[in-house]
Tab-separated table of C-alpha atoms and ligand atoms in Angstrom:
chain	number	residue	atom	x	y	z
A	1	MET	CA	-25.008	2.791	-5.357
A	2	SER	CA	-26.470	3.863	-2.051
A	3	ALA	CA	-28.052	7.308	-1.934
A	4	ASN	CA	-26.761	8.102	1.580
A	5	SER	CA	-23.048	8.657	1.186
A	6	LYS	CA	-23.545	9.872	-2.364
A	7	SER	CA	-25.910	12.693	-1.393
A	8	ALA	CA	-23.956	13.524	1.790
A	9	THR	CA	-20.766	13.792	-0.270
A	10	MET	CA	-22.356	16.028	-2.908
A	11	ASN	CA	-23.806	18.178	-0.131
A	12	ILE	CA	-20.378	18.693	1.479
A	13	VAL	CA	-18.754	19.331	-1.898
A	14	ARG	CA	-21.322	22.082	-2.623
A	15	ARG	CA	-21.338	23.703	0.825
A	16	HIS	CA	-17.535	23.824	1.145
A	17	ASN	CA	-17.027	24.565	-2.532
A	18	ILE	CA	-14.635	21.622	-2.853
A	19	LYS	CA	-12.887	21.037	-6.154
A	20	ALA	CA	-11.560	17.474	-6.297
A	21	GLN	CA	-7.842	17.820	-6.937
A	22	LYS	CA	-6.389	15.441	-9.487
A	23	LYS	CA	-2.842	16.147	-8.312
A	24	PHE	CA	-3.770	14.644	-4.902
A	25	GLY	CA	-5.554	11.634	-6.442
A	26	GLN	CA	-8.911	12.711	-5.031
A	27	ASN	CA	-11.677	10.245	-5.874
A	28	PHE	CA	-14.098	10.200	-2.976
A	29	LEU	CA	-15.921	6.994	-2.099
A	30	THR	CA	-19.682	7.443	-2.264
A	31	ASP	CA	-20.875	3.840	-1.989
A	32	ASP	CA	-22.082	2.837	1.488
A	33	ASN	CA	-21.714	-0.871	0.775
A	34	VAL	CA	-18.085	-0.507	-0.240
A	35	LEU	CA	-17.337	1.714	2.768
A	36	ASP	CA	-18.866	-0.918	5.065
A	37	GLU	CA	-16.938	-3.678	3.309
A	38	ILE	CA	-13.606	-1.914	3.875
A	39	VAL	CA	-14.245	-1.494	7.608
A	40	GLU	CA	-15.425	-5.087	7.863
A	41	ALA	CA	-12.437	-6.432	5.872
A	42	ALA	CA	-10.038	-4.565	8.152
A	43	GLY	CA	-11.783	-6.137	11.176
A	44	VAL	CA	-11.632	-2.850	13.087
A	45	GLY	CA	-12.431	-3.109	16.796
A	46	SER	CA	-12.099	-1.154	20.035
A	47	SER	CA	-8.548	-2.380	20.681
A	48	ASP	CA	-7.274	-0.992	17.368
A	49	HIS	CA	-5.502	2.253	16.566
A	50	VAL	CA	-6.375	2.884	12.923
A	51	ILE	CA	-4.143	5.077	10.817
A	52	GLU	CA	-6.053	6.371	7.808
A	53	ILE	CA	-4.102	7.853	4.894
A	54	GLY	CA	-6.010	10.533	2.996
A	55	PRO	CA	-9.324	10.913	4.872
A	56	GLY	CA	-10.587	13.405	2.260
A	57	LEU	CA	-14.150	14.360	3.233
A	58	GLY	CA	-14.134	11.976	6.213
A	59	THR	CA	-16.670	9.465	4.887
A	60	LEU	CA	-14.556	6.416	5.731
A	61	THR	CA	-13.024	8.105	8.795
A	62	LYS	CA	-16.451	8.392	10.486
A	63	ARG	CA	-17.092	4.685	10.119
A	64	LEU	CA	-13.615	3.858	11.425
A	65	ALA	CA	-14.120	6.207	14.401
A	66	GLU	CA	-17.317	4.376	15.349
A	67	LYS	CA	-15.491	1.035	15.626
A	68	ALA	CA	-11.862	1.765	16.541
A	69	GLY	CA	-10.198	2.601	19.839
A	70	HIS	CA	-8.459	5.544	18.164
A	71	VAL	CA	-8.115	6.920	14.644
A	72	THR	CA	-5.280	9.059	13.326
A	73	ALA	CA	-5.986	10.441	9.862
A	74	ILE	CA	-3.220	12.000	7.749
A	75	GLU	CA	-4.383	14.378	5.016
A	76	ILE	CA	-2.152	16.477	2.757
A	77	ASP	CA	-4.820	18.835	1.383
A	78	ARG	CA	-5.508	21.867	3.596
A	79	GLN	CA	-8.917	22.482	2.010
A	80	MET	CA	-10.126	19.227	3.629
A	81	ILE	CA	-9.279	20.259	7.196
A	82	PRO	CA	-12.367	22.439	7.924
A	83	VAL	CA	-14.564	19.731	6.389
A	84	LEU	CA	-12.950	17.053	8.555
A	85	ASP	CA	-13.281	19.254	11.671
A	86	GLU	CA	-17.004	19.523	10.973
A	87	VAL	CA	-17.680	15.922	9.965
A	88	LEU	CA	-15.634	14.418	12.814
A	89	SER	CA	-16.558	16.901	15.561
A	90	GLU	CA	-18.427	14.325	17.641
A	91	TYR	CA	-15.617	11.709	17.590
A	92	GLU	CA	-13.234	12.357	20.464
A	93	ASN	CA	-11.112	9.319	19.599
A	94	THR	CA	-10.112	10.797	16.236
A	95	ARG	CA	-7.253	13.121	15.345
A	96	VAL	CA	-6.469	14.662	11.968
A	97	ILE	CA	-2.921	15.547	10.989
A	98	CYS	CA	-2.395	17.811	7.976
A	99	ALA	CA	0.773	16.377	6.399
A	100	ASP	CA	2.266	14.442	3.525
A	101	VAL	CA	2.231	10.798	4.602
A	102	LEU	CA	5.500	10.173	2.747
A	103	LYS	CA	7.215	12.693	5.033
A	104	THR	CA	5.513	11.643	8.259
A	105	ASP	CA	7.239	9.814	11.100
A	106	MET	CA	5.016	6.732	11.224
A	107	GLN	CA	6.954	5.225	14.160
A	108	GLU	CA	5.917	8.191	16.269
A	109	ILE	CA	2.247	8.009	15.235
A	110	ALA	CA	2.069	4.235	15.641
A	111	GLY	CA	3.569	4.526	19.127
A	112	MET	CA	0.837	6.852	20.421
A	113	TYR	CA	-1.394	4.122	21.847
A	114	PRO	CA	1.003	1.323	22.810
A	115	ASP	CA	-1.782	-0.972	24.047
A	116	GLU	CA	-3.637	-0.969	20.737
A	117	ASN	CA	-3.000	-2.915	17.505
A	118	VAL	CA	-1.978	-0.593	14.703
A	119	LYS	CA	-3.918	-1.059	11.461
A	120	VAL	CA	-3.756	1.021	8.315
A	121	VAL	CA	-7.024	1.520	6.458
A	122	ALA	CA	-7.314	3.780	3.420
A	123	ASN	CA	-8.705	4.574	0.031
A	124	LEU	CA	-5.254	5.440	-1.262
A	125	PRO	CA	-4.283	8.218	-3.672
A	126	TYR	CA	-3.337	6.080	-6.708
A	127	TYR	CA	-0.475	8.271	-7.926
A	128	ILE	CA	1.660	7.244	-4.919
A	129	THR	CA	0.329	3.790	-4.016
A	130	THR	CA	3.668	2.009	-4.416
A	131	PRO	CA	5.814	4.412	-2.319
A	132	ILE	CA	3.120	4.494	0.378
A	133	VAL	CA	2.758	0.702	0.613
A	134	THR	CA	6.478	-0.088	0.403
A	135	GLY	CA	7.201	2.741	2.862
A	136	LEU	CA	4.725	1.242	5.359
A	137	LEU	CA	6.119	-2.270	4.924
A	138	GLU	CA	9.744	-1.191	5.294
A	139	SER	CA	9.123	1.270	8.144
A	140	GLY	CA	9.796	-1.264	10.875
A	141	VAL	CA	6.432	-0.395	12.488
A	142	ARG	CA	4.595	-3.494	13.675
A	143	TYR	CA	1.363	-2.941	11.750
A	144	LYS	CA	-1.106	-5.740	12.255
A	145	SER	CA	-2.673	-5.241	8.832
A	146	ILE	CA	-2.959	-2.815	5.942
A	147	THR	CA	-6.354	-2.712	4.205
A	148	VAL	CA	-6.386	-0.404	1.220
A	149	MET	CA	-8.256	0.501	-1.945
A	150	VAL	CA	-5.862	0.506	-4.873
A	151	GLN	CA	-6.010	0.226	-8.642
A	152	THR	CA	-7.032	-3.368	-9.540
A	153	GLU	CA	-3.881	-3.804	-11.593
A	154	VAL	CA	-1.745	-2.875	-8.563
A	155	ALA	CA	-3.703	-5.225	-6.277
A	156	GLU	CA	-3.002	-8.030	-8.748
A	157	ARG	CA	0.681	-7.114	-8.827
A	158	MET	CA	0.814	-7.387	-5.031
A	159	GLN	CA	-0.698	-10.853	-5.012
A	160	THR	CA	0.870	-12.572	-7.999
A	161	GLY	CA	3.894	-14.896	-8.388
A	162	PRO	CA	6.448	-15.816	-11.103
A	163	GLY	CA	5.023	-16.515	-14.543
A	164	SER	CA	2.661	-13.557	-14.615
A	165	LYS	CA	3.468	-10.287	-16.355
A	166	GLU	CA	2.311	-8.390	-13.246
A	167	TYR	CA	4.992	-10.085	-11.110
A	168	GLY	CA	7.668	-7.625	-9.998
A	169	ALA	CA	9.512	-5.865	-7.189
A	170	LEU	CA	6.221	-4.786	-5.561
A	171	SER	CA	4.938	-8.408	-5.481
A	172	LEU	CA	8.107	-9.547	-3.724
A	173	ALA	CA	8.180	-6.672	-1.206
A	174	VAL	CA	4.523	-7.233	-0.316
A	175	GLN	CA	4.948	-11.007	-0.026
A	176	TYR	CA	8.145	-10.778	2.043
A	177	TYR	CA	6.398	-8.680	4.692
A	178	SER	CA	2.787	-9.850	4.474
A	179	LYS	CA	0.137	-12.237	3.250
A	180	PRO	CA	-1.987	-10.377	0.670
A	181	ARG	CA	-5.640	-11.096	-0.083
A	182	ILE	CA	-7.862	-9.246	-2.566
A	183	ILE	CA	-11.207	-8.652	-0.847
A	184	VAL	CA	-13.463	-7.075	-3.455
A	185	ASP	CA	-13.378	-5.345	-6.840
A	186	VAL	CA	-14.932	-1.884	-6.968
A	187	PRO	CA	-16.195	-0.164	-10.152
A	188	PRO	CA	-15.515	3.512	-11.012
A	189	GLU	CA	-19.193	4.356	-10.295
A	190	SER	CA	-18.529	3.959	-6.558
A	191	PHE	CA	-16.452	7.179	-6.522
A	192	TYR	CA	-16.881	10.891	-7.150
A	193	PRO	CA	-15.344	11.898	-9.476
A	194	MET	CA	-15.070	8.526	-11.222
A	195	PRO	CA	-11.487	7.290	-11.684
A	196	GLY	CA	-10.444	6.092	-15.139
A	197	VAL	CA	-9.473	2.653	-13.787
A	198	ASP	CA	-11.014	-0.240	-11.861
A	199	SER	CA	-10.248	-0.515	-8.163
A	200	SER	CA	-9.913	-3.297	-5.601
A	201	VAL	CA	-9.696	-3.529	-1.848
A	202	ILE	CA	-6.733	-5.599	-0.695
A	203	ARG	CA	-5.778	-6.647	2.819
A	204	LEU	CA	-2.169	-7.344	3.790
A	205	ASP	CA	-1.651	-9.281	7.026
A	206	LEU	CA	1.838	-8.542	8.237
A	207	TYR	CA	4.043	-11.426	9.330
A	208	GLU	CA	5.692	-11.437	12.729
A	209	GLU	CA	8.591	-13.199	10.986
A	210	PRO	CA	9.150	-13.085	7.201
A	211	PRO	CA	8.326	-16.377	5.422
A	212	VAL	CA	11.909	-16.696	4.126
A	213	ARG	CA	15.188	-16.195	5.939
A	214	VAL	CA	17.717	-13.911	4.288
A	215	LYS	CA	20.917	-12.538	5.830
A	216	ASP	CA	20.647	-9.054	4.337
A	217	PRO	CA	17.133	-8.060	3.174
A	218	ASP	CA	18.427	-4.728	1.800
A	219	ARG	CA	20.822	-6.542	-0.499
A	220	MET	CA	18.070	-8.944	-1.593
A	221	PHE	CA	15.789	-6.036	-2.494
A	222	ARG	CA	18.585	-4.284	-4.416
A	223	ILE	CA	19.009	-7.475	-6.431
A	224	ILE	CA	15.256	-7.771	-6.947
A	225	LYS	CA	14.937	-4.152	-8.125
A	226	ALA	CA	17.897	-4.529	-10.498
A	227	SER	CA	16.519	-7.720	-12.025
A	228	PHE	CA	13.102	-6.202	-12.728
A	229	MET	CA	14.510	-2.946	-14.047
A	230	GLN	CA	15.597	-4.937	-17.108
A	231	ARG	CA	13.105	-7.740	-16.854
A	232	ARG	CA	13.581	-9.031	-20.415
A	233	LYS	CA	17.303	-9.534	-19.834
A	234	THR	CA	18.862	-12.594	-18.219
A	235	LEU	CA	19.497	-12.207	-14.495
A	236	SER	CA	23.255	-12.334	-15.076
A	237	ASN	CA	23.097	-9.412	-17.550
A	238	ALA	CA	20.672	-7.348	-15.473
A	239	LEU	CA	22.823	-7.628	-12.333
A	240	GLN	CA	26.046	-6.888	-14.172
A	241	ASN	CA	24.601	-3.768	-15.845
A	242	ASN	CA	23.008	-2.263	-12.754
A	243	PRO	CA	25.113	0.289	-10.799
A	244	ASP	CA	23.423	-0.752	-7.528
A	245	THR	CA	24.491	-4.386	-7.816
A	246	HIS	CA	27.372	-4.637	-10.313
A	247	ILE	CA	27.658	-8.384	-9.852
A	248	PRO	CA	29.949	-9.896	-12.525
A	249	ARG	CA	28.097	-12.187	-14.929
A	250	GLU	CA	30.344	-15.152	-14.040
A	251	LYS	CA	29.519	-14.756	-10.338
A	252	THR	CA	25.742	-14.762	-11.006
A	253	GLU	CA	26.083	-17.828	-13.249
A	254	GLU	CA	28.161	-19.649	-10.634
A	255	ILE	CA	25.498	-19.020	-7.968
A	256	LEU	CA	22.648	-19.967	-10.310
A	257	GLY	CA	24.497	-23.206	-11.084
A	258	SER	CA	24.949	-23.997	-7.400
A	259	LEU	CA	21.194	-23.437	-6.876
A	260	GLY	CA	20.401	-25.788	-9.762
A	261	LEU	CA	18.898	-22.983	-11.853
A	262	ASP	CA	19.234	-22.300	-15.582
A	263	LEU	CA	22.199	-19.950	-16.175
A	264	LYS	CA	20.093	-17.969	-18.680
A	265	ILE	CA	17.144	-17.523	-16.314
A	266	ARG	CA	15.450	-14.127	-16.053
A	267	GLY	CA	14.785	-12.515	-12.686
A	268	GLU	CA	11.051	-12.617	-13.382
A	269	ALA	CA	11.161	-16.430	-13.106
A	270	LEU	CA	12.615	-16.511	-9.573
A	271	THR	CA	10.512	-17.036	-6.459
A	272	LEU	CA	11.033	-15.092	-3.235
A	273	GLU	CA	12.816	-18.139	-1.749
A	274	GLN	CA	15.175	-18.262	-4.748
A	275	PHE	CA	15.966	-14.545	-4.540
A	276	ALA	CA	16.748	-15.016	-0.822
A	277	ALA	CA	19.021	-17.998	-1.491
A	278	PHE	CA	20.738	-16.141	-4.342
A	279	SER	CA	21.276	-13.024	-2.223
A	280	ASP	CA	22.849	-15.050	0.603
A	281	LEU	CA	25.386	-16.527	-1.816
A	282	VAL	CA	26.482	-13.241	-3.398
B	301	LIG	N1	-10.697	8.695	2.098
B	301	LIG	C1	-11.425	9.534	1.170
B	301	LIG	C2	-12.534	8.725	0.538
B	301	LIG	O1	-12.438	7.494	0.564
B	301	LIG	O2	-13.478	9.297	0.017
B	301	LIG	C3	-10.528	10.149	0.115
B	301	LIG	C4	-9.705	9.167	-0.724
B	301	LIG	S1	-8.869	9.913	-2.084
B	301	LIG	C5	-8.716	8.538	-3.165
B	301	LIG	C6	-7.180	10.089	-1.531
B	301	LIG	C7	-6.946	11.087	-0.416
B	301	LIG	O3	-5.546	11.115	-0.090
B	301	LIG	C8	-7.328	12.523	-0.761
B	301	LIG	O4	-8.040	13.085	0.296
B	301	LIG	C9	-5.968	13.238	-0.938
B	301	LIG	O5	-6.001	14.613	-0.672
B	301	LIG	C10	-5.107	12.459	0.059
B	301	LIG	N2	-3.670	12.497	-0.241
B	301	LIG	C11	-3.062	12.551	-1.458
B	301	LIG	N3	-1.726	12.544	-1.335
B	301	LIG	C12	-1.452	12.465	0.004
B	301	LIG	C13	-0.250	12.446	0.769
B	301	LIG	N4	0.943	12.460	0.179
B	301	LIG	N5	-0.351	12.394	2.115
B	301	LIG	C14	-1.576	12.357	2.724
B	301	LIG	N6	-2.746	12.388	2.050
B	301	LIG	C15	-2.693	12.438	0.705
């Protein structure tokens, strides 16, 4: 681990009397190499508007500010604001918003610099990774890419396909909107305090057009969620039992038959293309 960010972080923590808050998922990155790798993986340049979620003590924010056209950082924890004001004082291209990202109008923020590509870069708070990532993907904002540190297990879930136990609704949402690529695995020692899990940086490149055509994506995702809610059940049982879908068993079996699929298949065995085809026939 590099001494630079580690000692700078400990210095700030002492001077501002910061107590890392578990409830906000605060694990600050203290490894210069990893910080550099994230910025590099995101390919940040002067024509980019970077939105950072959870700047914390501003360690990653500073590096983003040096490369990006503009940076907007959204931080929920008020105790970080004076620290960020101090650490980022020399970067005129950077703005900090004190807010909960899940309640923030991302369309409005993304529209601030219409000539710049919008990229999300973050060391995410792990307790809300899934709502943050799915919220970004479904927001309708034309993000160019999303490069984030997440729990390794979650990164694997985003990237995997049928046949793996990690495959689920998150995999399909991520792969409908983007092409995911795990960049690097990061050990707990790269953070202060150390998280109890391994971490990975993953980059999602958002598609201009989704890789599969489906008439009603909302319906497809309702079907997907229902089938993974009872993943050990057959698709026909899971969709019949779920109040959001309520598709009669006979209907599901008829569609599966017309798609040439086993009538007793489980949702976890279907590809994105098959879910799309199924949804269009419902
Ligand atoms: N970026 C910093 C770093 O890499 O050292 C901090 C990363 S820490 C894992 C997650 C950050 O997200 C914390 O600063 C935390 O306060 C912030 N955070 C947690 N929940 C949030 C929310 N709902 N909206 C915005 N920020 C949030």
